[in-house]
């Protein structure tokens, strides 16, 4: 499959699942088959917002067998930069959006003997695609999903097609200690975690404490973008670009007419790697090594920001 | 426009092989300049490129029918040339889907794929195949899906599993290889299976290539060219059959080198696969005699210069040592010292008539 242009996707259906969760079903605008999705994949949608286009990524919950539509579940975030607000308030049936092809930085592991899925809130979305695929393959799995009390029925309904003794929904994560869960897994189990940063930290720290090999622990971060505003200085052209608190450095560069090559827009692919000449980057990516991050001479503008008021880039 | 398949070719004794004018001009000549050294020469694999060999996702040419027949012969004699480890089952179906969809899209006169949910029907007119099967059900196909699909495609294919921050060669269909063994390599990591290649490790070529490939995106395949030389138009130059083809290297003379010595180019493509997240590596082999290639004046000049100045370690690794001087002497007749253009294209739309 060679996809050089963005996909044109038409909204087939939009429906609320809860006051802040919306189900969106997208089909090909030309009515043809969509590229087969990948388990754990997300779409990067171009959404119209105040400053121009925001690109937001949403995990595909539907399965690989469905070539007719991609299904997403979108949380309306309180700190929304406009993307999820647009989806919840303004996106109607028939609207056509430009999208990337399905892209995955979070994959099922072929050699895993067992798959342990741990999710929180809307982090269920890539895990739903894993569940679907694993059930199709007959894979051994155990799932624990943490939801706010009021949303437990919503997630139980989403998990109903996969219900079994090994799939659990928990009301709230107060007092959740991952150690017993992690320690009783057989060797060869792989762990997949997706949810709020606090939950992911608890789980990742627990895996380290339980002696899990790092290559058996996989996570997808839905961490909210944004942070303190700062200014990018362009070493080659001499200009300055303000990066607001709700936009990424990459978006600020693009909206100023200075696109840097980019791909995943999630700090995982390395495509937007840019040299830093002055200032201290605030690294939020998954590509640079600890040494490279400490040196501070490279940065991923799609997710990372600055610790200093100014950051001079070799652009 | 339908392809005129040459159905009576033979890639083993007695050899019967030649390239039409069109096949020569669309050849993926691998040298973009007058000297050659290893590099991470990856570029996006799009439909289109410097010659006709780059038009399709998986190139089909006039040798298609004969090459598929040759593959079937190799597999009858040695089934170990196709291996897929059990954990790569979903990668098998990914491969079948990709090859069938690509062939049907790029060559609609020759291949048709129709789908009704999971009930698929595949028509391959050049090979006379008309099969219906259930996608995902291995019992509904005469072979496992990877073997089924790659028996109907030119060139070798390998499957790489991505795990533990590395790539593992966990499957393949390898019948037209330039002297490497799938059975020996299966299960190795990226650096391990590239072990024998001289010089490139020190240049850091494989470190960078691995990092790049682990970030390979679905829908954005990449490609590169690799090359070596083969005596006689023989596709199966496997280590397993070295006793058969090894002695060919001693049969080159100044009189026969133009017709017997072939440039062997691999158009290598790398596709991320959806269900498995594996990488399909296509190794599409092309053969043209140096006499055929020298009919394009730019290529005659450039091939002479590249072979003349090739690093001795590369010449040794590529098995050229015995006949290199004979080949360079032959090609010198085509090199008047004139400038050659950058890039691999032949710079002509028609071959000059033979003198």
XYZ file of C-alpha atoms in Angstrom:
670
model
C 0.000 0.000 0.000
C 1.521 3.263 -1.113
C -0.281 6.334 0.282
C 1.390 9.524 -0.830
C -1.591 11.876 -0.392
C -3.664 12.423 2.754
C -6.761 10.256 3.063
C -10.051 12.059 2.535
C -12.446 10.696 5.164
C -16.154 11.492 5.412
C -18.002 11.369 8.717
C -20.550 8.564 8.543
C -21.710 8.839 12.136
C -21.118 10.867 15.284
C -22.728 9.804 18.564
C -22.203 10.640 22.243
C -21.146 7.824 24.562
C -20.996 10.025 27.646
C -20.999 13.788 28.337
C -17.308 13.940 27.291
C -16.899 10.922 25.017
C -17.954 10.817 21.408
C -17.900 7.950 18.921
C -16.918 8.983 15.389
C -17.167 6.685 12.361
C -15.225 7.690 9.240
C -15.497 6.228 5.755
C -13.533 6.924 2.572
C -14.859 10.070 0.909
C -14.702 8.298 -2.467
C -16.705 5.370 -1.124
C -13.903 2.893 -1.779
C -12.132 0.528 0.643
C -9.871 2.076 3.263
C -6.307 0.901 3.819
C -6.260 -2.007 6.281
C -5.679 -0.518 9.713
C -3.000 -1.651 12.166
C -3.785 -2.787 15.720
C -2.828 0.110 17.979
C -2.818 2.558 15.083
C -4.035 6.118 15.179
C -5.182 8.618 12.573
C -3.705 12.107 12.509
C -6.677 14.330 11.599
C -6.343 17.898 10.327
C -8.925 19.813 12.363
C -9.788 23.461 11.696
C -9.114 25.655 14.710
C -8.487 29.300 15.673
C -4.860 29.598 14.535
C -5.136 27.372 11.502
C -5.139 23.601 11.381
C -4.415 21.445 14.388
C -3.390 17.880 13.798
C -4.739 15.601 16.505
C -4.169 11.892 16.726
C -6.936 9.470 17.683
C -6.581 5.736 18.051
C -8.658 3.521 15.789
C -10.832 1.147 17.820
C -12.223 -0.803 14.880
C -10.585 -3.947 13.538
C -8.306 -4.814 10.606
C -11.064 -6.744 8.873
C -13.217 -3.619 8.473
C -12.154 -1.895 5.245
C -15.342 0.173 5.095
C -14.837 2.448 8.085
C -12.536 3.531 10.886
C -14.112 4.041 14.305
C -12.677 6.495 16.827
C -13.620 7.498 20.381
C -12.778 11.107 21.205
C -12.600 12.660 24.683
C -13.521 16.311 24.972
C -10.565 17.602 26.966
C -10.875 20.543 29.348
C -7.565 21.947 28.100
C -8.459 21.315 24.466
C -6.500 23.347 21.953
C -9.601 23.276 19.842
C -9.306 19.878 18.187
C -11.517 17.814 20.431
C -13.847 20.783 20.999
C -14.341 20.961 17.232
C -15.150 17.255 17.103
C -17.639 17.488 19.947
C -19.366 20.715 18.910
C -18.962 21.192 15.193
C -18.255 17.916 13.439
C -21.352 16.675 11.636
C -22.280 13.756 9.428
C -21.070 14.247 5.854
C -18.109 16.490 6.787
C -14.895 15.492 4.992
C -11.596 15.589 6.886
C -8.018 15.141 5.700
C -6.200 12.379 7.546
C -2.951 10.506 7.609
C -2.969 6.799 6.832
C -3.231 4.659 9.968
C 0.097 4.875 11.750
C 1.201 2.857 14.746
C 3.888 3.415 17.344
C 2.227 0.902 19.663
C 2.101 -2.669 18.380
C 1.152 -6.156 19.436
C 4.222 -8.274 20.029
C 4.520 -11.382 17.900
C 6.546 -13.394 20.410
C 4.409 -12.605 23.460
C 3.048 -15.678 25.200
C 0.460 -13.573 26.980
C -0.744 -9.997 26.645
C -1.527 -7.865 29.703
C -3.513 -4.748 28.821
C -3.842 -1.926 31.351
C -5.836 1.159 30.459
C -7.319 4.271 31.921
C -10.177 6.369 30.578
C -10.023 7.088 26.871
C -6.717 5.181 26.826
C -8.952 2.209 26.155
C -8.993 3.076 22.469
C -5.798 1.365 21.216
C -6.426 -1.458 23.692
C -9.814 -2.125 22.087
C -8.087 -2.697 18.740
C -5.637 -5.045 20.495
C -8.502 -6.941 22.095
C -10.224 -7.361 18.773
C -7.072 -8.621 17.057
C -6.027 -10.912 19.914
C -9.443 -12.517 20.103
C -9.276 -13.110 16.357
C -5.859 -14.769 16.719
C -6.750 -16.737 19.848
C -4.134 -14.908 21.909
C -3.973 -15.223 25.712
C -4.836 -11.950 27.371
C -5.792 -10.228 30.594
C -7.174 -6.712 30.723
C -7.665 -4.193 33.495
C -9.353 -0.930 32.685
C -9.684 1.947 35.139
C -12.561 4.353 34.712
C -14.077 7.163 36.700
C -17.067 5.875 38.694
C -19.608 7.624 36.502
C -18.118 6.174 33.340
C -17.871 2.542 34.394
C -21.084 1.617 32.512
C -19.728 3.259 29.340
C -16.547 1.198 29.382
C -18.350 -1.963 30.374
C -20.541 -1.477 27.304
C -17.485 -0.959 25.094
C -15.896 -4.122 26.467
C -19.081 -6.171 26.371
C -18.239 -7.881 23.025
C -14.974 -9.090 24.588
C -16.336 -9.947 28.031
C -14.612 -12.838 29.774
C -13.170 -13.775 33.142
C -9.937 -12.044 32.120
C -11.403 -8.630 31.273
C -12.044 -6.275 34.194
C -13.329 -2.737 34.594
C -12.400 -1.014 37.837
C -14.121 2.040 39.303
C -11.336 4.532 40.019
C -7.685 3.655 40.610
C -7.346 4.817 44.208
C -5.086 2.385 45.952
C -4.237 0.456 42.799
C -0.994 -1.415 43.375
C 0.227 -3.000 40.156
C 2.865 -5.214 41.811
C 0.738 -8.281 42.584
C -0.777 -8.145 39.090
C 2.628 -7.877 37.451
C 4.364 -10.442 39.650
C 1.887 -13.210 38.908
C 2.227 -12.950 35.116
C 4.071 -15.855 33.482
C 7.417 -15.225 31.770
C 6.928 -14.089 28.216
C 3.977 -11.845 29.032
C 4.040 -8.461 27.380
C 2.476 -5.427 29.022
C 0.642 -2.719 27.100
C -0.428 0.412 28.920
C -2.381 3.441 27.757
C -4.030 6.123 29.850
C -3.387 9.213 31.969
C 0.236 9.939 32.798
C -0.199 9.146 36.494
C -1.534 5.647 35.778
C 1.202 4.970 33.216
C 3.894 6.032 35.689
C 2.503 3.768 38.395
C 2.437 0.828 35.998
C 5.863 1.483 34.484
C 7.476 1.894 37.906
C 5.768 -1.280 39.026
C 7.139 -3.179 36.027
C 10.662 -2.032 36.840
C 10.218 -2.987 40.501
C 8.882 -6.402 39.485
C 11.938 -6.995 37.295
C 10.204 -6.980 33.946
C 12.579 -6.613 30.967
C 12.071 -3.144 29.432
C 11.465 -4.709 26.020
C 8.348 -6.404 27.408
C 6.744 -3.134 28.513
C 4.951 -1.040 25.896
C 3.040 2.150 26.328
C 1.242 4.780 24.338
C 1.086 8.218 25.844
C -2.013 10.348 25.480
C -0.365 13.013 27.591
C -1.924 16.390 26.980
C 0.241 18.645 24.888
C 0.977 22.163 25.930
C 2.973 23.947 28.613
C 4.498 27.317 29.374
C 4.798 29.624 26.377
C 8.289 30.312 25.001
C 9.951 31.817 21.937
C 11.769 29.989 19.169
C 14.656 31.883 17.620
C 15.624 30.954 14.086
C 19.409 30.961 13.752
C 19.490 31.062 9.961
C 16.795 33.587 9.157
C 17.021 35.619 12.367
C 13.292 35.572 13.055
C 11.393 34.754 16.240
C 8.273 32.639 16.642
C 6.119 32.631 19.759
C 4.934 29.204 20.894
C 1.693 29.500 22.829
C 0.768 27.326 25.790
C -1.780 25.269 23.855
C 0.172 24.701 20.662
C 3.179 22.518 19.952
C 6.480 23.930 18.701
C 5.859 22.131 15.414
C 2.433 23.721 15.002
C 3.822 27.152 15.806
C 6.503 26.692 13.127
C 3.966 25.451 10.603
C 1.503 28.269 11.305
C 4.363 30.728 10.803
C 4.984 29.237 7.365
C 8.071 27.252 8.382
C 7.204 23.564 8.217
C 9.790 21.169 9.532
C 9.589 17.635 8.070
C 7.276 15.620 10.326
C 5.522 12.299 10.418
C 4.050 10.783 13.570
C 3.666 14.123 15.381
C 3.951 12.144 18.611
C 7.640 12.164 19.445
C 8.249 8.612 18.281
C 9.430 8.563 14.701
C 12.374 10.988 14.650
C 11.325 12.738 11.457
C 11.186 16.263 12.906
C 14.595 16.078 14.617
C 16.014 19.624 14.741
C 19.352 20.972 15.986
C 19.346 23.259 19.026
C 21.975 25.987 19.228
C 20.943 27.814 22.400
C 18.503 27.309 25.247
C 17.458 24.170 27.082
C 14.950 21.814 25.466
C 12.213 20.207 27.549
C 12.287 16.722 26.019
C 8.977 14.837 25.794
C 9.869 12.457 23.002
C 10.666 8.720 22.880
C 13.470 8.811 20.363
C 16.481 10.621 21.811
C 18.726 8.654 24.107
C 19.297 9.814 27.689
C 22.707 11.065 26.572
C 21.284 13.014 23.650
C 18.630 14.537 25.884
C 21.240 15.574 28.434
C 23.434 17.153 25.752
C 20.484 19.278 24.678
C 21.670 19.721 21.082
C 18.659 18.068 19.436
C 14.926 18.430 19.920
C 11.657 17.001 18.559
C 9.407 20.028 17.995
C 6.260 17.921 17.626
C 6.073 17.157 21.363
C 8.996 18.808 23.147
C 9.146 22.345 24.469
C 11.685 24.571 26.207
C 12.800 25.013 29.785
C 14.221 28.443 28.983
C 12.247 31.446 27.652
C 14.115 31.228 24.339
C 15.179 28.246 22.241
C 17.420 28.839 19.236
C 16.956 26.296 16.469
C 19.162 25.693 13.435
C 16.419 26.789 11.054
C -1.110 -2.289 -22.293
C -0.425 -5.993 -21.942
C 3.092 -7.326 -21.414
C 4.530 -9.710 -24.032
C 5.698 -12.501 -21.760
C 8.654 -14.609 -22.913
C 7.390 -17.967 -21.783
C 10.217 -20.174 -23.038
C 13.131 -18.758 -21.059
C 15.505 -20.882 -18.974
C 17.629 -19.640 -16.090
C 19.664 -22.865 -15.830
C 21.507 -25.064 -18.335
C 20.636 -24.860 -21.216
C 20.200 -21.104 -20.803
C 17.658 -19.262 -22.904
C 17.434 -15.598 -21.999
C 17.600 -12.169 -23.534
C 16.182 -8.738 -22.845
C 14.030 -6.965 -25.405
C 14.922 -3.360 -26.249
C 12.201 -2.185 -23.878
C 13.559 -4.382 -21.088
C 17.058 -2.997 -21.555
C 15.886 0.609 -21.483
C 13.745 0.112 -18.360
C 16.581 -1.694 -16.537
C 17.298 -0.364 -13.011
C 20.914 0.511 -13.729
C 22.390 0.907 -10.251
C 25.134 3.500 -10.748
C 24.210 7.170 -10.448
C 27.838 8.249 -10.840
C 31.092 6.837 -12.243
C 32.230 5.247 -8.992
C 30.512 3.030 -6.417
C 30.688 2.711 -2.630
C 28.146 1.470 -0.063
C 25.679 3.953 1.397
C 22.260 3.996 3.027
C 20.754 4.814 -0.347
C 17.119 4.557 0.713
C 14.481 6.698 -0.964
C 10.660 6.744 -0.901
C 9.176 3.945 -3.008
C 6.633 5.726 -5.126
C 5.082 4.695 -8.411
C 7.581 6.213 -10.828
C 11.312 6.662 -11.023
C 14.283 7.068 -13.350
C 13.433 4.014 -15.504
C 10.392 1.840 -16.178
C 11.363 -0.674 -13.473
C 10.138 1.805 -10.846
C 6.579 2.291 -12.159
C 4.752 -0.295 -10.038
C 4.694 -1.311 -6.396
C 5.982 -4.763 -7.442
C 7.413 -4.699 -10.950
C 6.233 -7.332 -13.424
C 8.146 -7.616 -16.713
C 8.461 -9.842 -19.783
C 10.318 -12.515 -17.770
C 7.452 -12.959 -15.270
C 6.053 -16.288 -16.474
C 9.482 -17.883 -16.893
C 10.671 -16.658 -13.498
C 7.609 -18.069 -11.735
C 8.221 -21.400 -13.436
C 11.872 -21.299 -12.352
C 10.810 -20.584 -8.740
C 8.488 -23.589 -8.780
C 11.394 -25.760 -9.989
C 13.689 -24.558 -7.231
C 11.036 -25.237 -4.593
C 10.379 -28.733 -5.916
C 14.073 -29.514 -5.576
C 14.559 -27.697 -2.266
C 11.475 -26.786 -0.193
C 13.716 -25.183 2.461
C 13.888 -22.086 0.288
C 10.563 -20.961 1.718
C 10.317 -20.751 5.512
C 8.036 -18.698 7.743
C 8.339 -19.045 11.518
C 5.026 -19.748 13.284
C 4.737 -16.403 15.074
C 4.636 -14.611 11.693
C 1.191 -15.953 10.736
C -0.494 -12.553 10.453
C 2.485 -11.263 8.447
C 1.735 -14.008 5.922
C -1.753 -12.647 5.308
C -0.435 -9.091 5.246
C 1.947 -10.135 2.462
C -0.741 -11.865 0.442
C -3.006 -8.834 0.700
C -0.263 -6.412 -0.277
C 0.971 -8.405 -3.273
C -2.499 -9.164 -4.619
C -3.795 -5.618 -4.200
C -0.648 -4.170 -5.773
C -0.592 -6.496 -8.790
C -4.305 -5.989 -9.411
C -3.923 -2.217 -9.194
C -0.778 -1.928 -11.336
C -1.565 -4.605 -13.962
C -5.363 -4.799 -14.280
C -5.145 -6.616 -17.630
C -3.195 -9.461 -16.045
C -4.466 -9.706 -12.440
C -7.909 -9.298 -10.863
C -8.796 -9.351 -7.183
C -12.430 -9.380 -6.118
C -13.596 -9.384 -2.522
C -16.896 -10.071 -0.802
C -16.082 -9.670 2.874
C -13.564 -12.402 3.609
C -14.353 -14.363 0.436
C -11.675 -13.392 -2.079
C -11.264 -14.428 -5.703
C -7.869 -14.041 -7.357
C -7.260 -14.308 -11.086
C -3.704 -14.461 -12.449
C -4.062 -14.649 -16.231
C -0.365 -15.059 -17.181
C -0.102 -18.142 -14.941
C -3.615 -19.390 -15.586
C -4.654 -19.228 -11.931
C -8.238 -18.679 -10.769
C -8.664 -19.322 -7.046
C -11.327 -18.468 -4.501
C -10.431 -18.570 -0.807
C -11.331 -17.238 2.615
C -8.937 -14.524 3.769
C -7.542 -15.635 7.120
C -8.306 -19.340 6.631
C -5.135 -21.146 5.602
C -7.090 -24.295 4.753
C -8.750 -22.527 1.845
C -5.472 -22.005 -0.050
C -3.249 -24.588 -1.787
C -0.167 -23.156 0.014
C 0.341 -21.029 3.109
C -0.476 -17.431 2.191
C 3.111 -16.125 2.030
C 4.231 -18.946 -0.244
C 1.040 -18.701 -2.297
C 1.551 -15.006 -3.018
C 5.317 -15.036 -3.531
C 5.089 -17.947 -5.990
C 3.316 -15.409 -8.190
C 5.752 -12.520 -7.837
C 9.186 -11.915 -9.278
C 12.115 -11.669 -6.895
C 12.785 -12.899 -3.384
C 10.943 -11.737 -0.268
C 11.812 -11.790 3.421
C 9.753 -10.993 6.503
C 11.259 -9.015 9.351
C 9.675 -9.016 12.815
C 10.227 -5.837 14.793
C 10.830 -6.445 18.503
C 13.393 -5.695 21.236
C 14.533 -2.561 19.357
C 15.702 -4.731 16.486
C 14.634 -6.494 13.304
C 14.685 -10.292 13.015
C 14.535 -12.131 9.694
C 11.762 -14.548 10.606
C 10.657 -15.762 7.201
C 11.291 -15.665 3.473
C 10.918 -16.995 -0.054
C 14.461 -17.056 -1.410
C 15.056 -18.726 -4.768
C 16.875 -16.029 -6.785
C 19.448 -14.951 -4.267
C 22.960 -13.639 -4.724
C 24.710 -16.240 -2.606
C 23.068 -16.114 0.809
C 21.106 -18.825 2.604
C 17.677 -18.288 4.149
C 17.931 -21.505 6.093
C 21.195 -20.307 7.635
C 20.002 -16.759 8.338
C 16.444 -17.289 9.542
C 16.026 -15.903 13.053
C 19.071 -13.616 12.878
C 19.059 -9.919 13.736
C 19.708 -7.116 11.249
C 23.416 -6.780 12.042
C 23.889 -10.549 12.213
C 22.511 -11.314 8.773
C 24.517 -8.434 7.268
C 27.645 -9.758 8.961
C 29.573 -10.790 5.862
C 29.345 -7.431 4.059
C 32.775 -5.740 4.035
C 33.442 -2.091 4.916
C 29.807 -1.097 5.432
C 29.817 -1.905 9.147
C 32.696 0.500 9.761
C 30.894 3.194 7.825
C 27.964 2.871 10.232
C 25.680 2.025 7.347
C 23.830 -0.714 9.184
C 23.414 1.250 12.433
C 21.680 4.071 10.575
C 19.729 1.772 8.302
C 18.329 -0.161 11.277
C 17.203 2.999 13.094
C 15.564 4.271 9.931
C 13.813 0.992 9.137
C 12.407 0.593 12.631
C 10.554 3.850 11.993
C 9.292 2.737 8.583
C 5.707 3.948 8.232
C 2.745 2.046 6.881
C 1.826 3.488 3.485
C 5.287 5.002 2.988
C 7.507 2.205 1.657
C 11.147 2.814 0.720
C 13.507 1.339 -1.864
C 17.158 1.085 -2.784
C 19.351 -0.615 -5.386
C 21.980 -3.279 -4.824
C 24.122 -5.020 -7.430
C 26.521 -7.819 -8.196
C 27.492 -9.830 -11.281
C 26.492 -13.286 -12.429
C 28.007 -15.505 -15.082
C 25.189 -16.760 -17.331
C 21.594 -15.602 -16.859
C 21.249 -17.787 -13.784
C 18.800 -16.763 -11.065
C 19.494 -19.493 -8.505
C 22.993 -18.598 -7.297
C 22.367 -19.977 -3.830
C 25.029 -21.286 -1.441
C 23.066 -24.533 -1.482
C 23.789 -24.937 -5.205
C 27.314 -23.494 -5.275
C 28.740 -26.712 -6.769
C 26.475 -26.123 -9.784
C 27.161 -22.444 -10.465
C 30.515 -21.822 -8.807
C 32.500 -23.212 -11.731
C 30.714 -20.818 -14.125
C 33.173 -18.180 -12.970
C 36.018 -20.060 -14.657
C 34.307 -20.112 -18.058
C 34.645 -16.413 -18.926
C 36.880 -15.593 -21.917
C 37.503 -12.325 -23.727
C 35.327 -13.663 -26.580
C 32.281 -14.558 -24.493
C 32.397 -12.051 -21.619
C 29.993 -9.615 -23.304
C 27.215 -12.197 -23.650
C 27.937 -14.377 -20.621
C 28.677 -11.845 -17.890
C 25.513 -10.285 -16.491
C 24.971 -7.324 -14.262
C 22.606 -8.472 -11.550
C 20.665 -5.632 -9.949
C 18.351 -5.911 -6.980
C 15.561 -3.358 -6.705
C 14.911 -3.722 -2.984
C 11.645 -2.468 -1.505
C 10.597 -2.287 2.149
C 6.950 -2.166 3.183
C 5.527 -1.880 6.700
C 2.764 -4.465 7.062
C -0.465 -3.582 8.924
C -1.658 -6.497 11.075
C 1.731 -7.807 12.095
C 3.694 -4.518 12.084
C 6.380 -6.568 10.336
C 8.481 -5.360 7.406
C 8.274 -7.075 4.021
C 11.579 -6.865 2.165
C 11.270 -7.403 -1.579
C 14.443 -8.276 -3.483
C 13.545 -7.986 -7.149
C 16.424 -9.306 -9.271
C 17.160 -8.098 -12.799
C 19.712 -9.627 -15.184
C 21.216 -8.024 -18.279
C 24.417 -8.972 -20.054
C 27.105 -6.320 -20.154
C 26.838 -6.390 -23.948
C 23.106 -5.571 -23.676
C 23.744 -2.728 -21.243
C 26.617 -1.297 -23.266
C 24.131 -0.667 -26.101
C 23.185 2.409 -24.094
C 26.316 4.563 -24.539
C 26.128 6.208 -21.112
C 25.848 2.850 -19.393
C 28.765 1.387 -21.382
C 31.026 4.243 -20.281
C 29.864 4.197 -16.669
C 29.953 0.445 -16.202
C 33.543 0.423 -17.464
C 34.599 3.105 -14.998
C 32.784 1.623 -11.999
C 34.267 -1.839 -12.513
C 37.707 -0.512 -13.276
C 37.866 1.573 -10.082
C 35.916 -0.671 -7.691
C 37.437 -1.135 -4.216
C 39.182 -4.535 -4.169
C 37.342 -5.627 -1.020
C 34.006 -5.047 -2.729
C 35.177 -6.853 -5.847
C 36.215 -9.810 -3.706
C 32.949 -9.865 -1.704
C 30.891 -9.680 -4.914
C 32.845 -12.593 -6.447
C 34.197 -10.591 -9.388
C 37.881 -11.254 -8.991
C 38.407 -13.995 -11.577
C 36.902 -12.159 -14.513
C 37.081 -8.508 -13.529
C 40.042 -7.675 -15.762
C 38.455 -9.422 -18.743
C 35.238 -7.484 -18.210
C 37.013 -4.145 -17.826
C 39.019 -4.806 -21.010
C 35.824 -5.620 -22.911
C 34.027 -2.529 -21.630
C 36.942 -0.216 -22.386
C 35.854 -0.337 -26.029
C 32.659 1.471 -25.014
C 34.394 4.193 -22.995
C 35.661 7.136 -25.011
C 36.263 9.165 -21.854
C 33.297 11.440 -22.496
C 31.346 12.960 -19.611
C 28.392 11.021 -18.245
C 25.282 12.571 -16.710
C 24.387 12.155 -13.044
C 21.606 9.687 -12.313
C 20.910 6.164 -13.430
C 18.764 6.728 -16.552
C 20.105 5.764 -19.990
C 19.468 9.242 -21.456
C 18.012 7.680 -24.626
C 14.504 6.559 -25.572
C 15.659 4.069 -28.205
C 18.715 1.851 -28.440
C 21.123 2.768 -31.241
C 21.163 0.048 -33.947
C 23.911 -2.509 -33.461
C 27.029 -1.891 -35.505
